[in-house]
Amino acid sequence: MGEKKHISSVDVAKAAGVSQSAVSRAFTPKGKISAKTRDHILQVASELGYSPNALARSLVKQHGDLVAVLTYRQTNPFYDAVLHQLAESLQQHGKQALFLKIEDESNAQESLLLAKQYRVQAVIMLSITLTSTIIEQFSAIGIPVILFNRYQKSSSANFVAVSCNNFKGGQDIADNLLAAGHKRFAYIGGKPNTSTNQDRRDGFIDKLGKAGIDLSFSIEREYSYEWGCEAVRMIYSSSPPQSSPDAIFCANDTIALGALDTLKLELGKKVPEDVSVVGFDDIPT
């Protein structure tokens, strides 16, 4: 059996009686071409067994329709919904997500170089801490960098960050707990060097301070269920019953779930009668 002939856009153009650029526009979302011509080209392409090579097109255009999405290993269900909505939104705008998973933040630069090889239109970082140098490298070749749910200082005009107001969120949580009559507060944080953790903690402390109350306990390590369990054990083992917290603010919902289980199942605490627990993210669980 002979090798199957590769069908190119040139073949489709000849068979359809149109230009090669018309074929390209027919396969481009929102491409400038009439519906009648597009339908004709797609019909001919289907009969010939043609499908466009997205990577080849990106090489021709220098920048294709790919957007690199870099993700660090996650245990937070919050990002499952984020990734789904992000991919869906990109497709609605005629783009495709190139997902690159980072196992260790130290190899982030390797993934960025891979994204550069695919000539992506932009790079979106999901909760990843990067150096300003790496951001500047992408800016130098005209590739925008977007940080999601985290920010850092950069002199690049090609760099933006998308995040909720975490400082205000921390303040609002303090307001609610103060209004409920709580007096002794603990904060269980995530990664200490992240803007997300720092802003949520600082907003919480700021509003407590304005009410004349000091934070009784503040410990930070990572955003995980296991850390929530361990942190609660540490807090209650280091304080007598009369000085243990009556309200705990956890930097995210995953930490809060660990805190809840340990309080109820190991320490026999009633939530919220003995202690109130607040998370952050509003995950389905």
PDB file of N, CA, C and O in Angstrom, residues 190-240:
ATOM      1  N   GLY A 190      -0.667  30.359  54.114  1.00  0.00           N
ATOM      2  CA  GLY A 190      -0.068  29.510  53.092  1.00  0.00           C
ATOM      3  C   GLY A 190       1.410  29.824  52.956  1.00  0.00           C
ATOM      4  O   GLY A 190       2.088  30.115  53.949  1.00  0.00           O
ATOM      5  N   LYS A 191       1.910  29.807  51.712  1.00  0.00           N
ATOM      6  CA  LYS A 191       3.331  30.083  51.495  1.00  0.00           C
ATOM      7  C   LYS A 191       3.648  31.507  51.932  1.00  0.00           C
ATOM      8  O   LYS A 191       3.061  32.465  51.432  1.00  0.00           O
ATOM      9  N   PRO A 192       4.611  31.670  52.849  1.00  0.00           N
ATOM     10  CA  PRO A 192       4.881  32.986  53.424  1.00  0.00           C
ATOM     11  C   PRO A 192       5.306  34.044  52.405  1.00  0.00           C
ATOM     12  O   PRO A 192       5.015  35.221  52.578  1.00  0.00           O
ATOM     13  N   ASN A 193       5.992  33.632  51.325  1.00  0.00           N
ATOM     14  CA  ASN A 193       6.554  34.613  50.390  1.00  0.00           C
ATOM     15  C   ASN A 193       5.624  34.985  49.246  1.00  0.00           C
ATOM     16  O   ASN A 193       6.038  35.626  48.291  1.00  0.00           O
ATOM     17  N   THR A 194       4.361  34.592  49.324  1.00  0.00           N
ATOM     18  CA  THR A 194       3.432  34.901  48.236  1.00  0.00           C
ATOM     19  C   THR A 194       2.591  36.120  48.564  1.00  0.00           C
ATOM     20  O   THR A 194       2.202  36.338  49.718  1.00  0.00           O
ATOM     21  N   SER A 195       2.293  36.903  47.538  1.00  0.00           N
ATOM     22  CA  SER A 195       1.494  38.117  47.738  1.00  0.00           C
ATOM     23  C   SER A 195       0.100  37.767  48.252  1.00  0.00           C
ATOM     24  O   SER A 195      -0.481  38.506  49.060  1.00  0.00           O
ATOM     25  N   THR A 196      -0.445  36.640  47.795  1.00  0.00           N
ATOM     26  CA  THR A 196      -1.774  36.223  48.224  1.00  0.00           C
ATOM     27  C   THR A 196      -1.824  36.045  49.737  1.00  0.00           C
ATOM     28  O   THR A 196      -2.703  36.571  50.421  1.00  0.00           O
ATOM     29  N   ASN A 197      -0.874  35.304  50.270  1.00  0.00           N
ATOM     30  CA  ASN A 197      -0.816  35.054  51.705  1.00  0.00           C
ATOM     31  C   ASN A 197      -0.553  36.341  52.472  1.00  0.00           C
ATOM     32  O   ASN A 197      -1.214  36.635  53.475  1.00  0.00           O
ATOM     33  N   GLN A 198       0.402  37.107  52.018  1.00  0.00           N
ATOM     34  CA  GLN A 198       0.786  38.327  52.730  1.00  0.00           C
ATOM     35  C   GLN A 198      -0.365  39.326  52.805  1.00  0.00           C
ATOM     36  O   GLN A 198      -0.616  39.926  53.859  1.00  0.00           O
ATOM     37  N   ASP A 199      -1.069  39.510  51.692  1.00  0.00           N
ATOM     38  CA  ASP A 199      -2.151  40.496  51.668  1.00  0.00           C
ATOM     39  C   ASP A 199      -3.334  40.061  52.529  1.00  0.00           C
ATOM     40  O   ASP A 199      -3.949  40.887  53.225  1.00  0.00           O
ATOM     41  N   ARG A 200      -3.697  38.784  52.468  1.00  0.00           N
ATOM     42  CA  ARG A 200      -4.817  38.301  53.284  1.00  0.00           C
ATOM     43  C   ARG A 200      -4.491  38.425  54.773  1.00  0.00           C
ATOM     44  O   ARG A 200      -5.327  38.858  55.575  1.00  0.00           O
ATOM     45  N   ARG A 201      -3.268  38.071  55.142  1.00  0.00           N
ATOM     46  CA  ARG A 201      -2.835  38.191  56.541  1.00  0.00           C
ATOM     47  C   ARG A 201      -2.785  39.656  56.975  1.00  0.00           C
ATOM     48  O   ARG A 201      -3.297  40.021  58.044  1.00  0.00           O
ATOM     49  N   ASP A 202      -2.179  40.508  56.147  1.00  0.00           N
ATOM     50  CA  ASP A 202      -2.007  41.914  56.530  1.00  0.00           C
ATOM     51  C   ASP A 202      -3.346  42.646  56.645  1.00  0.00           C
ATOM     52  O   ASP A 202      -3.523  43.495  57.523  1.00  0.00           O
ATOM     53  N   GLY A 203      -4.295  42.320  55.755  1.00  0.00           N
ATOM     54  CA  GLY A 203      -5.613  42.941  55.853  1.00  0.00           C
ATOM     55  C   GLY A 203      -6.319  42.520  57.129  1.00  0.00           C
ATOM     56  O   GLY A 203      -6.982  43.333  57.794  1.00  0.00           O
ATOM     57  N   PHE A 204      -6.169  41.259  57.481  1.00  0.00           N
ATOM     58  CA  PHE A 204      -6.767  40.710  58.705  1.00  0.00           C
ATOM     59  C   PHE A 204      -6.188  41.400  59.937  1.00  0.00           C
ATOM     60  O   PHE A 204      -6.920  41.886  60.806  1.00  0.00           O
ATOM     61  N   ILE A 205      -4.855  41.477  59.982  1.00  0.00           N
ATOM     62  CA  ILE A 205      -4.174  42.104  61.119  1.00  0.00           C
ATOM     63  C   ILE A 205      -4.504  43.589  61.198  1.00  0.00           C
ATOM     64  O   ILE A 205      -4.694  44.145  62.287  1.00  0.00           O
ATOM     65  N   ASP A 206      -4.582  44.238  60.048  1.00  0.00           N
ATOM     66  CA  ASP A 206      -4.871  45.678  60.010  1.00  0.00           C
ATOM     67  C   ASP A 206      -6.204  45.994  60.679  1.00  0.00           C
ATOM     68  O   ASP A 206      -6.295  46.893  61.521  1.00  0.00           O
ATOM     69  N   LYS A 207      -7.252  45.246  60.323  1.00  0.00           N
ATOM     70  CA  LYS A 207      -8.572  45.541  60.876  1.00  0.00           C
ATOM     71  C   LYS A 207      -8.662  45.136  62.359  1.00  0.00           C
ATOM     72  O   LYS A 207      -9.310  45.831  63.149  1.00  0.00           O
ATOM     73  N   LEU A 208      -7.989  44.055  62.740  1.00  0.00           N
ATOM     74  CA  LEU A 208      -7.965  43.691  64.162  1.00  0.00           C
ATOM     75  C   LEU A 208      -7.258  44.777  64.976  1.00  0.00           C
ATOM     76  O   LEU A 208      -7.696  45.155  66.069  1.00  0.00           O
ATOM     77  N   GLY A 209      -6.157  45.287  64.420  1.00  0.00           N
ATOM     78  CA  GLY A 209      -5.393  46.330  65.109  1.00  0.00           C
ATOM     79  C   GLY A 209      -6.210  47.582  65.332  1.00  0.00           C
ATOM     80  O   GLY A 209      -6.112  48.233  66.386  1.00  0.00           O
ATOM     81  N   LYS A 210      -7.019  47.946  64.340  1.00  0.00           N
ATOM     82  CA  LYS A 210      -7.858  49.135  64.475  1.00  0.00           C
ATOM     83  C   LYS A 210      -8.927  48.950  65.545  1.00  0.00           C
ATOM     84  O   LYS A 210      -9.463  49.926  66.076  1.00  0.00           O
ATOM     85  N   ALA A 211      -9.225  47.676  65.846  1.00  0.00           N
ATOM     86  CA  ALA A 211     -10.189  47.376  66.914  1.00  0.00           C
ATOM     87  C   ALA A 211      -9.487  47.182  68.250  1.00  0.00           C
ATOM     88  O   ALA A 211     -10.123  46.837  69.249  1.00  0.00           O
ATOM     89  N   GLY A 212      -8.147  47.402  68.259  1.00  0.00           N
ATOM     90  CA  GLY A 212      -7.385  47.271  69.494  1.00  0.00           C
ATOM     91  C   GLY A 212      -7.104  45.844  69.899  1.00  0.00           C
ATOM     92  O   GLY A 212      -6.872  45.558  71.074  1.00  0.00           O
ATOM     93  N   ILE A 213      -7.104  44.915  68.933  1.00  0.00           N
ATOM     94  CA  ILE A 213      -6.887  43.496  69.226  1.00  0.00           C
ATOM     95  C   ILE A 213      -5.650  42.984  68.489  1.00  0.00           C
ATOM     96  O   ILE A 213      -5.463  43.253  67.301  1.00  0.00           O
ATOM     97  N   ASP A 214      -4.807  42.258  69.188  1.00  0.00           N
ATOM     98  CA  ASP A 214      -3.631  41.634  68.585  1.00  0.00           C
ATOM     99  C   ASP A 214      -3.959  40.225  68.110  1.00  0.00           C
ATOM    100  O   ASP A 214      -4.813  39.547  68.701  1.00  0.00           O
ATOM    101  N   LEU A 215      -3.285  39.795  67.067  1.00  0.00           N
ATOM    102  CA  LEU A 215      -3.434  38.427  66.582  1.00  0.00           C
ATOM    103  C   LEU A 215      -2.731  37.489  67.558  1.00  0.00           C
ATOM    104  O   LEU A 215      -1.531  37.632  67.826  1.00  0.00           O
ATOM    105  N   SER A 216      -3.459  36.522  68.108  1.00  0.00           N
ATOM    106  CA  SER A 216      -2.888  35.629  69.128  1.00  0.00           C
ATOM    107  C   SER A 216      -1.920  34.615  68.531  1.00  0.00           C
ATOM    108  O   SER A 216      -0.882  34.295  69.120  1.00  0.00           O
ATOM    109  N   PHE A 217      -2.254  34.080  67.358  1.00  0.00           N
ATOM    110  CA  PHE A 217      -1.420  33.063  66.711  1.00  0.00           C
ATOM    111  C   PHE A 217      -1.340  33.355  65.218  1.00  0.00           C
ATOM    112  O   PHE A 217      -2.340  33.694  64.594  1.00  0.00           O
ATOM    113  N   SER A 218      -0.159  33.215  64.650  1.00  0.00           N
ATOM    114  CA  SER A 218       0.014  33.367  63.202  1.00  0.00           C
ATOM    115  C   SER A 218       1.109  32.417  62.746  1.00  0.00           C
ATOM    116  O   SER A 218       2.280  32.566  63.127  1.00  0.00           O
ATOM    117  N   ILE A 219       0.734  31.395  61.978  1.00  0.00           N
ATOM    118  CA  ILE A 219       1.706  30.438  61.456  1.00  0.00           C
ATOM    119  C   ILE A 219       1.431  30.209  59.979  1.00  0.00           C
ATOM    120  O   ILE A 219       0.285  30.155  59.538  1.00  0.00           O
ATOM    121  N   GLU A 220       2.491  30.123  59.194  1.00  0.00           N
ATOM    122  CA  GLU A 220       2.370  30.023  57.737  1.00  0.00           C
ATOM    123  C   GLU A 220       3.318  28.954  57.203  1.00  0.00           C
ATOM    124  O   GLU A 220       4.419  28.799  57.706  1.00  0.00           O
ATOM    125  N   ARG A 221       2.865  28.229  56.187  1.00  0.00           N
ATOM    126  CA  ARG A 221       3.756  27.238  55.573  1.00  0.00           C
ATOM    127  C   ARG A 221       3.377  26.967  54.116  1.00  0.00           C
ATOM    128  O   ARG A 221       4.140  27.233  53.213  1.00  0.00           O
ATOM    129  N   GLU A 222       2.162  26.412  53.907  1.00  0.00           N
ATOM    130  CA  GLU A 222       1.773  26.031  52.551  1.00  0.00           C
ATOM    131  C   GLU A 222       0.252  25.974  52.451  1.00  0.00           C
ATOM    132  O   GLU A 222      -0.456  26.033  53.463  1.00  0.00           O
ATOM    133  N   TYR A 223      -0.237  25.859  51.219  1.00  0.00           N
ATOM    134  CA  TYR A 223      -1.686  25.777  51.004  1.00  0.00           C
ATOM    135  C   TYR A 223      -2.090  24.313  50.850  1.00  0.00           C
ATOM    136  O   TYR A 223      -2.211  23.813  49.739  1.00  0.00           O
ATOM    137  N   SER A 224      -2.293  23.612  51.949  1.00  0.00           N
ATOM    138  CA  SER A 224      -2.657  22.199  51.846  1.00  0.00           C
ATOM    139  C   SER A 224      -3.547  21.775  53.010  1.00  0.00           C
ATOM    140  O   SER A 224      -3.548  22.390  54.089  1.00  0.00           O
ATOM    141  N   TYR A 225      -4.299  20.714  52.785  1.00  0.00           N
ATOM    142  CA  TYR A 225      -5.160  20.126  53.814  1.00  0.00           C
ATOM    143  C   TYR A 225      -4.317  19.661  54.997  1.00  0.00           C
ATOM    144  O   TYR A 225      -4.669  19.895  56.164  1.00  0.00           O
ATOM    145  N   GLU A 226      -3.192  18.988  54.698  1.00  0.00           N
ATOM    146  CA  GLU A 226      -2.327  18.448  55.748  1.00  0.00           C
ATOM    147  C   GLU A 226      -1.785  19.561  56.643  1.00  0.00           C
ATOM    148  O   GLU A 226      -1.683  19.389  57.870  1.00  0.00           O
ATOM    149  N   TRP A 227      -1.457  20.705  56.032  1.00  0.00           N
ATOM    150  CA  TRP A 227      -0.948  21.826  56.810  1.00  0.00           C
ATOM    151  C   TRP A 227      -2.042  22.382  57.722  1.00  0.00           C
ATOM    152  O   TRP A 227      -1.781  22.760  58.864  1.00  0.00           O
ATOM    153  N   GLY A 228      -3.272  22.411  57.257  1.00  0.00           N
ATOM    154  CA  GLY A 228      -4.370  22.862  58.101  1.00  0.00           C
ATOM    155  C   GLY A 228      -4.514  21.995  59.343  1.00  0.00           C
ATOM    156  O   GLY A 228      -4.734  22.502  60.458  1.00  0.00           O
ATOM    157  N   CYS A 229      -4.369  20.673  59.161  1.00  0.00           N
ATOM    158  CA  CYS A 229      -4.445  19.744  60.299  1.00  0.00           C
ATOM    159  C   CYS A 229      -3.298  19.990  61.277  1.00  0.00           C
ATOM    160  O   CYS A 229      -3.516  20.123  62.496  1.00  0.00           O
ATOM    161  N   GLU A 230      -2.089  20.056  60.744  1.00  0.00           N
ATOM    162  CA  GLU A 230      -0.914  20.214  61.601  1.00  0.00           C
ATOM    163  C   GLU A 230      -0.923  21.555  62.331  1.00  0.00           C
ATOM    164  O   GLU A 230      -0.563  21.633  63.516  1.00  0.00           O
ATOM    165  N   ALA A 231      -1.331  22.604  61.629  1.00  0.00           N
ATOM    166  CA  ALA A 231      -1.328  23.934  62.235  1.00  0.00           C
ATOM    167  C   ALA A 231      -2.270  24.007  63.425  1.00  0.00           C
ATOM    168  O   ALA A 231      -1.935  24.603  64.466  1.00  0.00           O
ATOM    169  N   VAL A 232      -3.447  23.394  63.307  1.00  0.00           N
ATOM    170  CA  VAL A 232      -4.397  23.392  64.425  1.00  0.00           C
ATOM    171  C   VAL A 232      -3.808  22.644  65.621  1.00  0.00           C
ATOM    172  O   VAL A 232      -3.939  23.081  66.776  1.00  0.00           O
ATOM    173  N   ARG A 233      -3.164  21.523  65.353  1.00  0.00           N
ATOM    174  CA  ARG A 233      -2.534  20.771  66.453  1.00  0.00           C
ATOM    175  C   ARG A 233      -1.486  21.635  67.159  1.00  0.00           C
ATOM    176  O   ARG A 233      -1.381  21.648  68.391  1.00  0.00           O
ATOM    177  N   MET A 234      -0.695  22.360  66.369  1.00  0.00           N
ATOM    178  CA  MET A 234       0.356  23.219  66.934  1.00  0.00           C
ATOM    179  C   MET A 234      -0.249  24.332  67.785  1.00  0.00           C
ATOM    180  O   MET A 234       0.242  24.638  68.882  1.00  0.00           O
ATOM    181  N   ILE A 235      -1.305  24.948  67.291  1.00  0.00           N
ATOM    182  CA  ILE A 235      -1.940  26.063  68.016  1.00  0.00           C
ATOM    183  C   ILE A 235      -2.497  25.595  69.359  1.00  0.00           C
ATOM    184  O   ILE A 235      -2.266  26.217  70.397  1.00  0.00           O
ATOM    185  N   TYR A 236      -3.217  24.487  69.359  1.00  0.00           N
ATOM    186  CA  TYR A 236      -3.888  24.039  70.583  1.00  0.00           C
ATOM    187  C   TYR A 236      -2.944  23.344  71.562  1.00  0.00           C
ATOM    188  O   TYR A 236      -3.222  23.309  72.762  1.00  0.00           O
ATOM    189  N   SER A 237      -1.833  22.820  71.065  1.00  0.00           N
ATOM    190  CA  SER A 237      -0.875  22.192  71.979  1.00  0.00           C
ATOM    191  C   SER A 237       0.010  23.230  72.669  1.00  0.00           C
ATOM    192  O   SER A 237       0.628  22.942  73.694  1.00  0.00           O
ATOM    193  N   SER A 238       0.054  24.439  72.110  1.00  0.00           N
ATOM    194  CA  SER A 238       0.920  25.475  72.668  1.00  0.00           C
ATOM    195  C   SER A 238       0.170  26.495  73.509  1.00  0.00           C
ATOM    196  O   SER A 238       0.768  27.461  73.995  1.00  0.00           O
ATOM    197  N   SER A 239      -1.136  26.288  73.711  1.00  0.00           N
ATOM    198  CA  SER A 239      -1.904  27.273  74.472  1.00  0.00           C
ATOM    199  C   SER A 239      -2.866  26.585  75.436  1.00  0.00           C
ATOM    200  O   SER A 239      -3.482  25.573  75.099  1.00  0.00           O
ATOM    201  N   PRO A 240      -3.010  27.125  76.640  1.00  0.00           N
ATOM    202  CA  PRO A 240      -3.986  26.567  77.587  1.00  0.00           C
ATOM    203  C   PRO A 240      -5.394  26.834  77.086  1.00  0.00           C
ATOM    204  O   PRO A 240      -5.613  27.761  76.294  1.00  0.00           O
TER     205      PRO A 240
END
